XYZ file of C-alpha atoms in Angstrom:
144
model
C 8.683 79.940 -15.770
C 8.208 79.719 -12.050
C 10.053 81.775 -9.477
C 12.034 78.652 -8.473
C 13.660 78.545 -11.870
C 15.004 82.035 -11.547
C 12.936 83.532 -14.388
C 11.553 86.418 -12.309
C 13.318 89.725 -12.309
C 13.483 90.062 -8.514
C 13.773 86.367 -7.665
C 16.857 85.290 -5.718
C 18.727 82.618 -7.557
C 19.511 79.461 -5.604
C 22.685 77.596 -6.511
C 23.035 73.891 -7.020
C 25.085 73.408 -3.866
C 23.479 74.666 -0.687
C 25.645 74.558 2.435
C 23.713 73.370 5.458
C 25.012 73.430 9.029
C 26.144 70.076 10.360
C 23.863 68.299 12.774
C 26.776 67.027 14.842
C 30.332 68.200 15.320
C 33.010 66.486 13.302
C 34.898 63.705 15.066
C 38.501 64.446 16.032
C 41.070 63.201 13.524
C 42.473 60.276 15.588
C 38.963 59.042 16.350
C 37.888 59.359 12.717
C 40.978 57.467 11.510
C 40.266 54.719 14.023
C 36.597 54.577 12.988
C 37.447 54.296 9.281
C 39.956 51.545 10.029
C 37.352 49.757 12.125
C 34.712 49.942 9.385
C 37.152 48.519 6.837
C 38.210 45.665 9.143
C 34.605 44.804 9.997
C 33.623 44.853 6.304
C 36.467 42.499 5.381
C 35.582 40.245 8.325
C 31.926 40.018 7.305
C 32.925 39.251 3.733
C 35.342 36.581 4.912
C 32.744 35.056 7.235
C 30.187 34.950 4.418
C 32.653 33.250 2.078
C 33.589 30.769 4.823
C 29.901 29.992 5.365
C 29.246 29.315 1.701
C 32.403 27.236 1.362
C 31.267 25.187 4.364
C 27.884 24.591 2.706
C 29.530 23.351 -0.464
C 31.959 21.114 1.405
C 35.026 22.669 -0.179
C 38.500 21.971 1.161
C 38.958 25.758 1.562
C 36.204 25.889 4.191
C 38.422 24.958 7.149
C 41.188 27.547 6.520
C 38.569 30.193 5.764
C 36.713 29.483 9.003
C 39.966 29.764 10.947
C 40.703 33.025 9.164
C 37.192 34.281 9.881
C 37.600 33.535 13.577
C 40.934 35.391 13.654
C 39.391 38.278 11.715
C 36.529 38.420 14.211
C 39.022 38.867 17.040
C 40.760 41.581 15.031
C 37.448 43.300 14.238
C 36.509 43.267 17.917
C 39.804 44.936 18.753
C 39.274 47.495 15.974
C 35.862 48.463 17.346
C 37.275 48.684 20.887
C 40.074 50.852 19.513
C 37.509 53.419 18.359
C 36.007 53.561 21.826
C 39.383 53.736 23.581
C 40.685 56.420 21.205
C 37.532 58.475 21.707
C 37.764 58.219 25.491
C 41.458 59.136 25.493
C 40.834 62.130 23.207
C 37.990 63.333 25.429
C 40.183 63.029 28.508
C 43.029 64.981 26.937
C 41.309 67.645 24.890
C 37.558 67.426 24.929
C 36.336 68.179 28.402
C 35.669 71.725 29.444
C 35.467 71.770 33.197
C 32.574 74.013 34.123
C 30.767 72.657 37.129
C 27.067 73.295 37.189
C 25.527 75.303 39.975
C 24.195 72.056 41.450
C 27.674 70.551 41.620
C 29.054 73.748 43.135
C 26.306 73.753 45.782
C 26.978 70.113 46.684
C 30.706 70.759 47.088
C 29.981 73.792 49.256
C 27.682 71.708 51.488
C 30.308 68.944 51.713
C 32.965 71.487 52.765
C 30.653 72.910 55.424
C 29.920 69.421 56.762
C 33.654 68.611 56.821
C 34.422 71.824 58.717
C 31.650 71.077 61.215
C 32.957 67.535 61.727
C 36.500 68.850 62.213
C 35.294 71.401 64.788
C 33.323 68.697 66.620
C 36.437 66.519 66.759
C 38.483 69.379 68.198
C 35.884 69.999 70.882
C 35.700 66.296 71.719
C 39.281 66.255 72.964
C 42.250 64.052 72.102
C 41.644 61.252 69.661
C 43.937 58.782 71.449
C 44.111 57.740 75.032
C 47.470 58.649 76.540
C 49.337 55.639 77.838
C 51.547 55.789 80.892
C 53.761 52.967 79.662
C 54.092 54.015 76.022
C 57.374 54.288 74.081
C 57.724 57.991 74.891
C 56.876 57.666 78.606
C 60.581 57.773 79.540
C 60.987 61.197 77.903
C 58.202 62.825 79.878
C 55.671 62.770 77.009
C 52.408 60.912 77.184
């Protein structure tokens, strides 16, 4: 007996089911439901399209309704696949994003704030932004 078979006195016995860590995180429930629905719809659509193709080759009277059904199913399958993407994006917007700006993003915002402050100070030093008119609507009230 080898040590893999567990015959040795000090050998650790390995069970039949070995739990391994997942490579990727599990999809959120709404996204997974949408993905399963999409896979089912696409599978039915491909089956329907294949049947419509073979019926067209044989010249059967069922070919025309099946082709129309396959076209409608293709539109539905396209929507189902888009639904997965839309559901995933919506879930990420609501629950999935942890807002931790990187140091690079923080530095860029700091530089942008400094530039904005400098521009504001330069505008204040430059004087009024509008030219006062003597005949404006407020000229009769003593304001220019």
